[in-house]
């Protein structure tokens, strides 16, 4: 027999508690389950809670010994907590979900499911109830290049619905764009997943980005995983053009929706001060792919032997706070004549599995020089991570196993922020894709 939802409880604010075996403490505002009332309805019950990524924390209780197991499955793996008490409060759910990323941004929601059968399954209907109660529904549009990533994002939660755009061109090459059922997104939370992989695709995507907020939507979010001009954020000589500022000004002209300024989600922008390049009509939300790397490193067989290396001081300043529990190695670039040579500044790579970390990789020349240096100093293995694998002109081939050139990288992790690169390197060692889908799904519910 399928699980029957007999009550909803909320961990913080908002909805009232249904009087079906649940009570709220006047002292500490906690929620508890009245065991006797639940027992009258079913011999077993399951308490299910969903976070903003639609992962489930389950509390499954049977009334032999009053022992409740709370399982939280998040970025850090599975965590088990046992509660030997006659009540399950929302505090238990909160503690179980402490392992989740970004959970603090939403109220904790839970559903009480009961059945007269011996076994209980909390089906997708319970999660759907939670999605409707604790999450906003998001209509996600996407560019041609980001369709695969958009589908992975939508698979993370039932609260994100994919919407199509008809992309076409006129005879002269200019875009012909149509949004089907535009009336259907009125009063909806709308997002667009962009990819500015080349100057040629920016205009057509800006056309839809400027149009969607004006369609009477409740709010508008632009997800631009890779901000392509981020490395050109300052002038070194008079006459240099900081194109990062140019692109920021273009995005700052996005119209304000009914819900206010546009939320702009970017992952690991090259320089954090670029936040101040945007105008008041855009709210930059800077996210990072480093948590994905940390999770992957903890899964390695030699996880305890991992050291983090930074190819230059800029990368160290950018990421060291997020990786400070790993032993660190810092490299630096020095000029010798017309050449820039990588030297060791700090740390000892001898006998360690060293992972070089940077925000992006273009030709990969610096990473290769850094790998050679670390190997010469005794590193047992060298891997690399970059949030954005740009790799213009198929530069990734320099790292592929079985190709001419250096083969010294055990692993090369990139995210799927650059969709064209992902399609090229998928399944080719040493590359491994760490998907941003879960992180983007979470950001859409902020």
Short mmCIF file of C-alpha atoms in Angstrom, two decimals:
data_model
loop_
_atom_site.label_atom_id
_atom_site.label_comp_id
_atom_site.label_asym_id
_atom_site.label_seq_id
_atom_site.Cartn_x
_atom_site.Cartn_y
_atom_site.Cartn_z
CA UNK A 1 0.00 0.00 0.00
CA UNK A 2 1.40 3.39 -0.96
CA UNK A 3 2.24 5.85 1.76
CA UNK A 4 -0.52 8.22 2.79
CA UNK A 5 0.33 11.76 3.74
CA UNK A 6 -1.48 12.50 6.98
CA UNK A 7 0.17 15.72 8.05
CA UNK A 8 2.68 18.42 7.28
CA UNK A 9 5.05 20.09 9.68
CA UNK A 10 7.34 23.03 9.17
CA UNK A 11 10.62 23.68 10.90
CA UNK A 12 10.53 27.44 10.76
CA UNK A 13 7.71 29.91 10.22
CA UNK A 14 4.87 29.95 7.78
CA UNK A 15 2.34 27.13 7.66
CA UNK A 16 0.31 25.93 10.65
CA UNK A 17 0.77 22.42 12.01
CA UNK A 18 -1.97 19.94 11.24
CA UNK A 19 -3.42 18.37 14.38
CA UNK A 20 -2.73 14.76 13.44
CA UNK A 21 -0.44 13.58 16.19
CA UNK A 22 1.80 16.64 16.00
CA UNK A 23 2.28 19.21 18.71
CA UNK A 24 4.26 22.41 19.04
CA UNK A 25 6.06 23.29 22.24
CA UNK A 26 5.20 26.71 23.68
CA UNK A 27 8.60 26.84 25.35
CA UNK A 28 11.01 26.31 22.47
CA UNK A 29 8.67 26.26 19.46
CA UNK A 30 9.86 22.76 18.57
CA UNK A 31 7.67 20.21 16.83
CA UNK A 32 7.12 16.69 18.11
CA UNK A 33 5.18 13.57 17.17
CA UNK A 34 2.57 12.24 19.57
CA UNK A 35 3.45 8.56 19.45
CA UNK A 36 0.11 7.34 20.79
CA UNK A 37 -1.86 9.15 18.11
CA UNK A 38 0.45 7.96 15.38
CA UNK A 39 0.22 4.40 16.72
CA UNK A 40 -3.55 4.53 16.41
CA UNK A 41 -3.23 5.35 12.74
CA UNK A 42 -0.43 3.00 11.70
CA UNK A 43 2.19 0.76 13.29
CA UNK A 44 4.94 2.58 11.46
CA UNK A 45 5.56 6.03 10.18
CA UNK A 46 8.25 7.74 8.20
CA UNK A 47 9.27 11.34 8.52
CA UNK A 48 10.64 12.69 5.26
CA UNK A 49 12.34 16.02 4.72
CA UNK A 50 13.59 17.48 1.48
CA UNK A 51 16.25 20.15 1.17
CA UNK A 52 16.53 22.63 -1.69
CA UNK A 53 18.26 20.04 -3.86
CA UNK A 54 15.42 17.52 -3.37
CA UNK A 55 17.68 15.07 -1.58
CA UNK A 56 15.80 13.28 1.17
CA UNK A 57 16.49 13.02 4.86
CA UNK A 58 14.44 10.14 6.21
CA UNK A 59 13.47 9.30 9.75
CA UNK A 60 12.04 5.78 9.83
CA UNK A 61 10.58 4.65 13.16
CA UNK A 62 9.02 1.37 14.26
CA UNK A 63 7.48 0.99 17.67
CA UNK A 64 9.44 -1.95 18.99
CA UNK A 65 12.27 -0.07 20.62
CA UNK A 66 11.57 3.61 20.13
CA UNK A 67 14.63 4.17 17.99
CA UNK A 68 14.67 6.53 15.07
CA UNK A 69 17.34 6.58 12.44
CA UNK A 70 17.82 9.85 10.64
CA UNK A 71 19.72 9.56 7.39
CA UNK A 72 21.07 12.61 5.65
CA UNK A 73 22.55 12.13 2.23
CA UNK A 74 24.43 15.19 1.11
CA UNK A 75 27.72 16.38 -0.32
CA UNK A 76 29.69 14.77 2.49
CA UNK A 77 28.19 11.31 2.05
CA UNK A 78 25.71 9.49 4.28
CA UNK A 79 25.46 10.41 7.92
CA UNK A 80 23.55 8.30 10.46
CA UNK A 81 22.12 9.71 13.67
CA UNK A 82 20.15 7.64 16.18
CA UNK A 83 17.55 9.18 18.44
CA UNK A 84 16.30 7.11 21.38
CA UNK A 85 13.27 9.15 22.30
CA UNK A 86 9.51 9.05 21.92
CA UNK A 87 9.48 12.17 19.81
CA UNK A 88 11.14 13.37 16.66
CA UNK A 89 11.51 17.14 16.64
CA UNK A 90 12.43 19.42 13.80
CA UNK A 91 15.76 19.93 15.58
CA UNK A 92 16.68 16.35 14.70
CA UNK A 93 15.94 17.02 11.06
CA UNK A 94 17.95 20.22 11.24
CA UNK A 95 20.95 18.40 12.69
CA UNK A 96 20.69 15.67 10.09
CA UNK A 97 20.66 18.23 7.31
CA UNK A 98 23.71 20.08 8.63
CA UNK A 99 25.72 18.13 6.06
CA UNK A 100 23.90 19.77 3.17
CA UNK A 101 25.10 22.75 1.18
CA UNK A 102 22.99 25.94 1.17
CA UNK A 103 20.31 24.43 3.41
CA UNK A 104 20.26 27.53 5.59
CA UNK A 105 18.61 29.54 2.84
CA UNK A 106 15.18 27.93 3.23
CA UNK A 107 12.86 26.83 6.03
CA UNK A 108 13.09 23.16 6.88
CA UNK A 109 10.08 21.24 5.60
CA UNK A 110 8.97 17.75 6.55
CA UNK A 111 6.04 15.44 5.85
CA UNK A 112 4.57 12.71 8.02
CA UNK A 113 3.57 9.66 6.00
CA UNK A 114 1.68 6.70 7.44
CA UNK A 115 0.33 3.40 6.21
CA UNK A 116 -1.29 0.31 7.63
CA UNK A 117 1.10 -1.93 5.71
CA UNK A 118 4.21 -3.52 7.21
CA UNK A 119 6.53 -1.50 5.01
CA UNK A 120 6.31 2.14 4.11
CA UNK A 121 7.59 3.95 1.05
CA UNK A 122 7.62 7.70 0.88
CA UNK A 123 6.77 8.14 -2.77
CA UNK A 124 7.40 11.11 -5.05
CA UNK A 125 4.04 12.62 -4.08
CA UNK A 126 5.46 13.44 -0.66
CA UNK A 127 8.45 15.13 -2.24
CA UNK A 128 6.11 17.03 -4.55
CA UNK A 129 4.17 18.28 -1.54
CA UNK A 130 7.41 19.43 -0.01
CA UNK A 131 8.51 21.07 -3.23
CA UNK A 132 5.26 23.03 -3.40
CA UNK A 133 5.49 24.00 0.23
CA UNK A 134 9.15 24.82 0.64
CA UNK A 135 10.33 25.77 -2.84
CA UNK A 136 9.37 28.17 -5.52
CA UNK A 137 8.56 26.64 -8.88
CA UNK A 138 11.06 27.73 -11.53
CA UNK A 139 10.61 27.80 -15.31
CA UNK A 140 14.08 27.21 -16.77
CA UNK A 141 14.88 28.32 -20.31
CA UNK A 142 18.21 27.47 -21.90
CA UNK A 143 20.43 28.14 -24.89
CA UNK A 144 21.23 25.54 -27.54
CA UNK A 145 24.62 24.81 -26.00
CA UNK A 146 23.33 24.33 -22.46
CA UNK A 147 20.47 21.90 -23.14
CA UNK A 148 22.27 18.90 -21.61
CA UNK A 149 23.15 20.83 -18.45
CA UNK A 150 19.59 22.18 -18.22
CA UNK A 151 18.21 18.64 -18.28
CA UNK A 152 20.59 17.60 -15.51
CA UNK A 153 19.45 20.60 -13.45
CA UNK A 154 15.78 19.73 -13.93
CA UNK A 155 16.51 16.14 -12.89
CA UNK A 156 17.68 17.42 -9.49
CA UNK A 157 14.20 18.48 -8.37
CA UNK A 158 10.57 18.43 -9.44
CA UNK A 159 10.32 22.17 -8.76
CA UNK A 160 12.25 23.10 -11.93
CA UNK A 161 10.40 22.85 -15.24
CA UNK A 162 12.21 23.12 -18.56
CA UNK A 163 10.83 25.55 -21.13
CA UNK A 164 11.72 25.64 -24.83
CA UNK A 165 12.76 28.52 -27.04
CA UNK A 166 12.55 28.38 -30.83
CA UNK A 167 15.98 29.51 -32.02
CA UNK A 168 16.25 30.44 -35.69
CA UNK A 169 18.01 32.85 -38.02
CA UNK A 170 16.92 35.05 -40.88
CA UNK A 171 18.59 34.93 -44.27
CA UNK A 172 20.97 37.71 -43.25
CA UNK A 173 22.15 35.71 -40.23
CA UNK A 174 20.43 37.74 -37.53
CA UNK A 175 18.46 35.77 -34.93
CA UNK A 176 14.78 34.89 -35.19
CA UNK A 177 13.64 33.92 -31.69
CA UNK A 178 10.22 32.88 -30.40
CA UNK A 179 9.06 31.96 -26.88
CA UNK A 180 6.14 29.49 -27.10
CA UNK A 181 3.22 30.11 -24.74
CA UNK A 182 4.67 33.35 -23.40
CA UNK A 183 1.45 33.98 -21.46
CA UNK A 184 2.07 30.77 -19.52
CA UNK A 185 5.08 32.18 -17.68
CA UNK A 186 3.26 35.21 -16.28
CA UNK A 187 3.60 35.39 -12.49
CA UNK A 188 6.14 32.54 -12.64
CA UNK A 189 9.73 32.51 -11.40
CA UNK A 190 11.80 32.36 -14.58
CA UNK A 191 15.47 31.57 -15.19
CA UNK A 192 17.70 31.39 -18.25
CA UNK A 193 20.79 29.18 -18.52
CA UNK A 194 23.27 30.99 -20.76
CA UNK A 195 26.56 30.11 -22.41
CA UNK A 196 28.65 32.97 -23.78
CA UNK A 197 31.13 30.63 -25.46
CA UNK A 198 31.90 33.02 -28.31
CA UNK A 199 31.04 36.61 -29.25
CA UNK A 200 28.76 35.32 -32.01
CA UNK A 201 26.23 33.74 -29.62
CA UNK A 202 26.08 36.58 -27.12
CA UNK A 203 23.72 38.83 -29.11
CA UNK A 204 21.02 36.19 -29.64
CA UNK A 205 21.09 35.22 -25.98
CA UNK A 206 21.04 38.83 -24.80
CA UNK A 207 17.92 39.28 -26.92
CA UNK A 208 16.05 36.65 -24.91
CA UNK A 209 17.66 37.73 -21.63
CA UNK A 210 16.35 41.27 -22.13
CA UNK A 211 12.89 40.01 -23.14
CA UNK A 212 12.03 37.46 -20.43
CA UNK A 213 11.88 39.90 -17.47
CA UNK A 214 9.36 42.02 -19.40
CA UNK A 215 6.89 39.13 -19.77
CA UNK A 216 5.26 39.86 -16.38
CA UNK A 217 7.29 37.17 -14.62
CA UNK A 218 7.48 37.08 -10.82
CA UNK A 219 11.28 37.10 -10.84
CA UNK A 220 14.14 36.54 -13.26
CA UNK A 221 17.43 34.72 -12.70
CA UNK A 222 20.26 34.55 -15.22
CA UNK A 223 22.64 31.63 -14.77
CA UNK A 224 25.94 32.27 -16.54
CA UNK A 225 28.24 29.52 -15.20
CA UNK A 226 31.33 30.95 -16.91
CA UNK A 227 31.91 34.70 -17.15
CA UNK A 228 34.15 34.65 -20.25
CA UNK A 229 35.84 38.05 -20.02
CA UNK A 230 36.72 37.70 -16.35
CA UNK A 231 40.49 37.63 -16.92
CA UNK A 232 40.34 41.03 -18.64
CA UNK A 233 39.27 42.88 -15.53
CA UNK A 234 41.92 45.61 -15.33
CA UNK A 235 44.27 47.80 -17.32
CA UNK A 236 47.99 47.19 -17.34
CA UNK A 237 48.85 49.85 -19.91
CA UNK A 238 47.05 52.97 -21.08
CA UNK A 239 44.81 51.90 -23.93
CA UNK A 240 43.96 48.44 -22.57
CA UNK A 241 40.23 47.71 -22.63
CA UNK A 242 38.82 45.90 -19.58
CA UNK A 243 36.19 43.87 -21.42
CA UNK A 244 35.00 42.34 -18.14
CA UNK A 245 33.55 45.75 -17.35
CA UNK A 246 32.01 45.94 -20.84
CA UNK A 247 30.15 42.65 -20.43
CA UNK A 248 29.11 43.61 -16.90
CA UNK A 249 27.58 46.84 -18.25
CA UNK A 250 25.67 44.89 -20.90
CA UNK A 251 24.23 42.56 -18.25
CA UNK A 252 23.47 45.49 -15.98
CA UNK A 253 20.96 46.70 -18.58
CA UNK A 254 18.71 43.66 -18.08
CA UNK A 255 15.22 45.07 -17.38
CA UNK A 256 13.87 44.80 -13.86
CA UNK A 257 11.11 42.20 -13.51
CA UNK A 258 8.02 42.49 -11.31
CA UNK A 259 10.04 40.88 -8.52
CA UNK A 260 12.89 43.36 -8.70
CA UNK A 261 16.49 43.19 -9.99
CA UNK A 262 17.79 40.17 -11.87
CA UNK A 263 19.73 37.57 -9.91
CA UNK A 264 22.93 36.71 -11.78
CA UNK A 265 24.54 33.38 -10.86
CA UNK A 266 28.22 32.98 -11.83
CA UNK A 267 30.65 30.27 -10.77
CA UNK A 268 34.22 31.09 -9.75
CA UNK A 269 34.52 34.44 -11.46
CA UNK A 270 38.18 35.23 -12.02
CA UNK A 271 38.35 38.21 -9.66
CA UNK A 272 35.90 38.82 -6.84
CA UNK A 273 36.13 42.59 -7.23
CA UNK A 274 34.25 42.21 -10.51
CA UNK A 275 31.12 42.14 -8.35
CA UNK A 276 31.36 45.93 -8.30
CA UNK A 277 31.35 46.18 -12.11
CA UNK A 278 27.60 45.47 -12.16
CA UNK A 279 24.92 48.11 -11.78
CA UNK A 280 22.10 48.17 -9.25
CA UNK A 281 19.65 46.39 -11.56
CA UNK A 282 21.61 43.13 -11.22
CA UNK A 283 22.34 41.17 -8.04
CA UNK A 284 25.47 39.03 -8.61
CA UNK A 285 25.40 35.69 -6.81
CA UNK A 286 28.91 34.21 -6.89
CA UNK A 287 29.03 30.44 -6.43
CA UNK A 288 31.96 28.02 -6.52
CA UNK A 289 32.77 24.60 -7.90
CA UNK A 290 35.33 23.93 -5.16
CA UNK A 291 32.84 21.98 -2.96
CA UNK A 292 32.48 19.50 -5.83
CA UNK A 293 36.25 19.09 -5.94
CA UNK A 294 36.49 18.58 -2.18
CA UNK A 295 33.79 15.91 -2.31
CA UNK A 296 35.62 14.13 -5.15
CA UNK A 297 38.98 14.28 -3.37
CA UNK A 298 37.51 12.66 -0.27
CA UNK A 299 36.47 9.73 -2.47
CA UNK A 300 40.00 9.03 -3.70
CA UNK A 301 41.72 5.88 -2.36
CA UNK A 302 44.68 8.05 -1.31
CA UNK A 303 42.56 10.93 0.02
CA UNK A 304 44.78 11.30 3.09
CA UNK A 305 47.84 11.79 0.87
CA UNK A 306 46.41 14.68 -1.18
CA UNK A 307 48.07 18.09 -1.23
CA UNK A 308 46.72 21.16 -3.02
CA UNK A 309 48.99 23.18 -5.30
CA UNK A 310 48.32 26.63 -6.70
CA UNK A 311 50.06 27.58 -9.97
CA UNK A 312 50.45 31.20 -8.88
CA UNK A 313 49.71 33.51 -5.97
CA UNK A 314 46.51 34.70 -7.61
CA UNK A 315 45.02 31.20 -7.48
CA UNK A 316 46.18 30.83 -3.87
CA UNK A 317 44.49 34.08 -2.82
CA UNK A 318 41.33 33.02 -4.65
CA UNK A 319 40.88 29.54 -3.18
CA UNK A 320 43.08 28.88 -0.15
CA UNK A 321 40.32 29.61 2.39
CA UNK A 322 38.12 26.90 0.88
CA UNK A 323 40.92 24.32 0.85
CA UNK A 324 42.88 25.19 3.97
CA UNK A 325 42.40 21.77 5.61
CA UNK A 326 44.67 20.26 2.89
CA UNK A 327 48.47 20.63 2.91
CA UNK A 328 49.27 23.43 0.48
CA UNK A 329 51.94 24.06 -2.12
CA UNK A 330 52.34 27.46 -3.74
CA UNK A 331 54.11 28.01 -7.03
CA UNK A 332 55.04 31.30 -8.58
CA UNK A 333 55.97 32.59 -12.02
CA UNK A 334 59.30 34.35 -12.52
CA UNK A 335 60.73 35.97 -15.62
CA UNK A 336 63.99 34.75 -17.07
CA UNK A 337 64.62 36.79 -20.17
CA UNK A 338 61.55 36.49 -22.38
CA UNK A 339 60.31 33.36 -20.62
CA UNK A 340 58.05 32.95 -17.59
CA UNK A 341 59.17 29.98 -15.52
CA UNK A 342 57.26 28.29 -12.70
CA UNK A 343 59.16 27.99 -9.42
CA UNK A 344 58.25 26.50 -6.05
CA UNK A 345 57.57 29.17 -3.45
CA UNK A 346 56.20 27.16 -0.52
CA UNK A 347 55.37 23.56 0.44
CA UNK A 348 56.79 20.07 -0.12
CA UNK A 349 55.31 17.83 -2.84
CA UNK A 350 57.57 14.83 -2.16
CA UNK A 351 55.60 11.59 -2.01
CA UNK A 352 52.26 13.39 -2.24
CA UNK A 353 49.35 13.20 -4.68
CA UNK A 354 49.33 16.87 -5.67
CA UNK A 355 46.21 18.45 -7.15
CA UNK A 356 46.77 21.74 -8.98
CA UNK A 357 43.78 24.07 -8.55
CA UNK A 358 42.84 27.09 -10.65
CA UNK A 359 39.66 28.83 -11.73
CA UNK A 360 40.10 28.23 -15.45
CA UNK A 361 42.39 26.66 -18.02
CA UNK A 362 42.98 27.99 -21.52
CA UNK A 363 46.01 26.57 -23.36
CA UNK A 364 47.19 24.77 -20.23
CA UNK A 365 50.81 25.85 -20.56
CA UNK A 366 51.11 26.97 -16.94
CA UNK A 367 49.59 23.72 -15.66
CA UNK A 368 52.03 21.65 -17.70
CA UNK A 369 55.03 23.60 -16.40
CA UNK A 370 53.70 23.30 -12.86
CA UNK A 371 53.22 19.53 -13.29
CA UNK A 372 56.79 19.10 -14.52
CA UNK A 373 58.11 21.04 -11.53
CA UNK A 374 56.11 19.04 -8.99
CA UNK A 375 57.16 15.72 -10.52
CA UNK A 376 60.81 16.77 -10.47
CA UNK A 377 60.44 17.55 -6.76
CA UNK A 378 59.17 14.06 -5.95
CA UNK A 379 55.37 14.20 -6.22
CA UNK A 380 54.00 10.65 -6.53
CA UNK A 381 51.05 11.77 -8.67
CA UNK A 382 49.86 15.06 -10.12
CA UNK A 383 46.24 15.86 -10.95
CA UNK A 384 44.53 19.12 -11.89
CA UNK A 385 41.23 20.89 -11.34
CA UNK A 386 39.77 23.93 -13.08
CA UNK A 387 36.19 25.04 -12.71
CA UNK A 388 36.14 26.26 -16.30
CA UNK A 389 37.75 24.13 -18.99
CA UNK A 390 37.87 26.66 -21.82
CA UNK A 391 40.49 24.88 -23.96
CA UNK A 392 40.31 27.01 -27.15
CA UNK A 393 41.31 25.29 -30.40
CA UNK A 394 41.10 21.84 -28.75
CA UNK A 395 43.92 22.63 -26.34
CA UNK A 396 42.62 19.78 -24.14
CA UNK A 397 44.34 17.35 -26.51
CA UNK A 398 47.65 18.26 -24.85
CA UNK A 399 46.44 16.48 -21.72
CA UNK A 400 44.66 13.47 -23.23
CA UNK A 401 46.23 10.10 -22.51
CA UNK A 402 47.58 8.44 -25.63
CA UNK A 403 48.28 11.70 -27.45
CA UNK A 404 51.68 13.25 -28.19
CA UNK A 405 52.84 15.51 -25.42
CA UNK A 406 52.98 15.29 -21.62
CA UNK A 407 50.85 12.58 -20.02
CA UNK A 408 51.70 13.28 -16.42
CA UNK A 409 48.22 14.08 -15.07
CA UNK A 410 46.50 11.25 -13.22
CA UNK A 411 43.16 13.09 -13.17
CA UNK A 412 41.93 16.30 -14.72
CA UNK A 413 38.65 17.51 -13.23
CA UNK A 414 36.55 20.23 -14.82
CA UNK A 415 32.91 21.22 -14.38
CA UNK A 416 30.29 21.42 -17.11
CA UNK A 417 30.36 25.23 -17.15
CA UNK A 418 31.75 25.20 -20.71
CA UNK A 419 29.32 22.97 -22.57
CA UNK A 420 31.24 22.68 -25.83
CA UNK A 421 34.34 21.45 -24.03
CA UNK A 422 32.36 18.87 -22.06
CA UNK A 423 31.08 17.26 -25.26
CA UNK A 424 34.64 17.01 -26.60
CA UNK A 425 36.37 15.53 -23.53
CA UNK A 426 33.59 13.30 -22.21
CA UNK A 427 34.95 9.79 -21.65
CA UNK A 428 38.53 10.71 -22.55
CA UNK A 429 41.11 10.10 -19.77
CA UNK A 430 42.30 11.83 -17.67
CA UNK A 431 39.23 14.09 -17.85
CA UNK A 432 36.32 13.74 -15.46
CA UNK A 433 33.30 16.05 -15.36
CA UNK A 434 32.00 17.35 -12.03
CA UNK A 435 28.52 18.60 -12.79
CA UNK A 436 27.27 21.95 -11.50
CA UNK A 437 23.66 20.79 -11.89
CA UNK A 438 22.98 20.34 -8.17
CA UNK A 439 24.64 23.63 -7.27
CA UNK A 440 22.67 25.52 -9.92
CA UNK A 441 19.41 23.91 -8.82
CA UNK A 442 20.14 25.07 -5.29
CA UNK A 443 21.01 28.59 -6.46
CA UNK A 444 17.71 28.86 -8.34
CA UNK A 445 15.86 28.43 -5.05
CA UNK A 446 17.67 31.13 -3.11
#
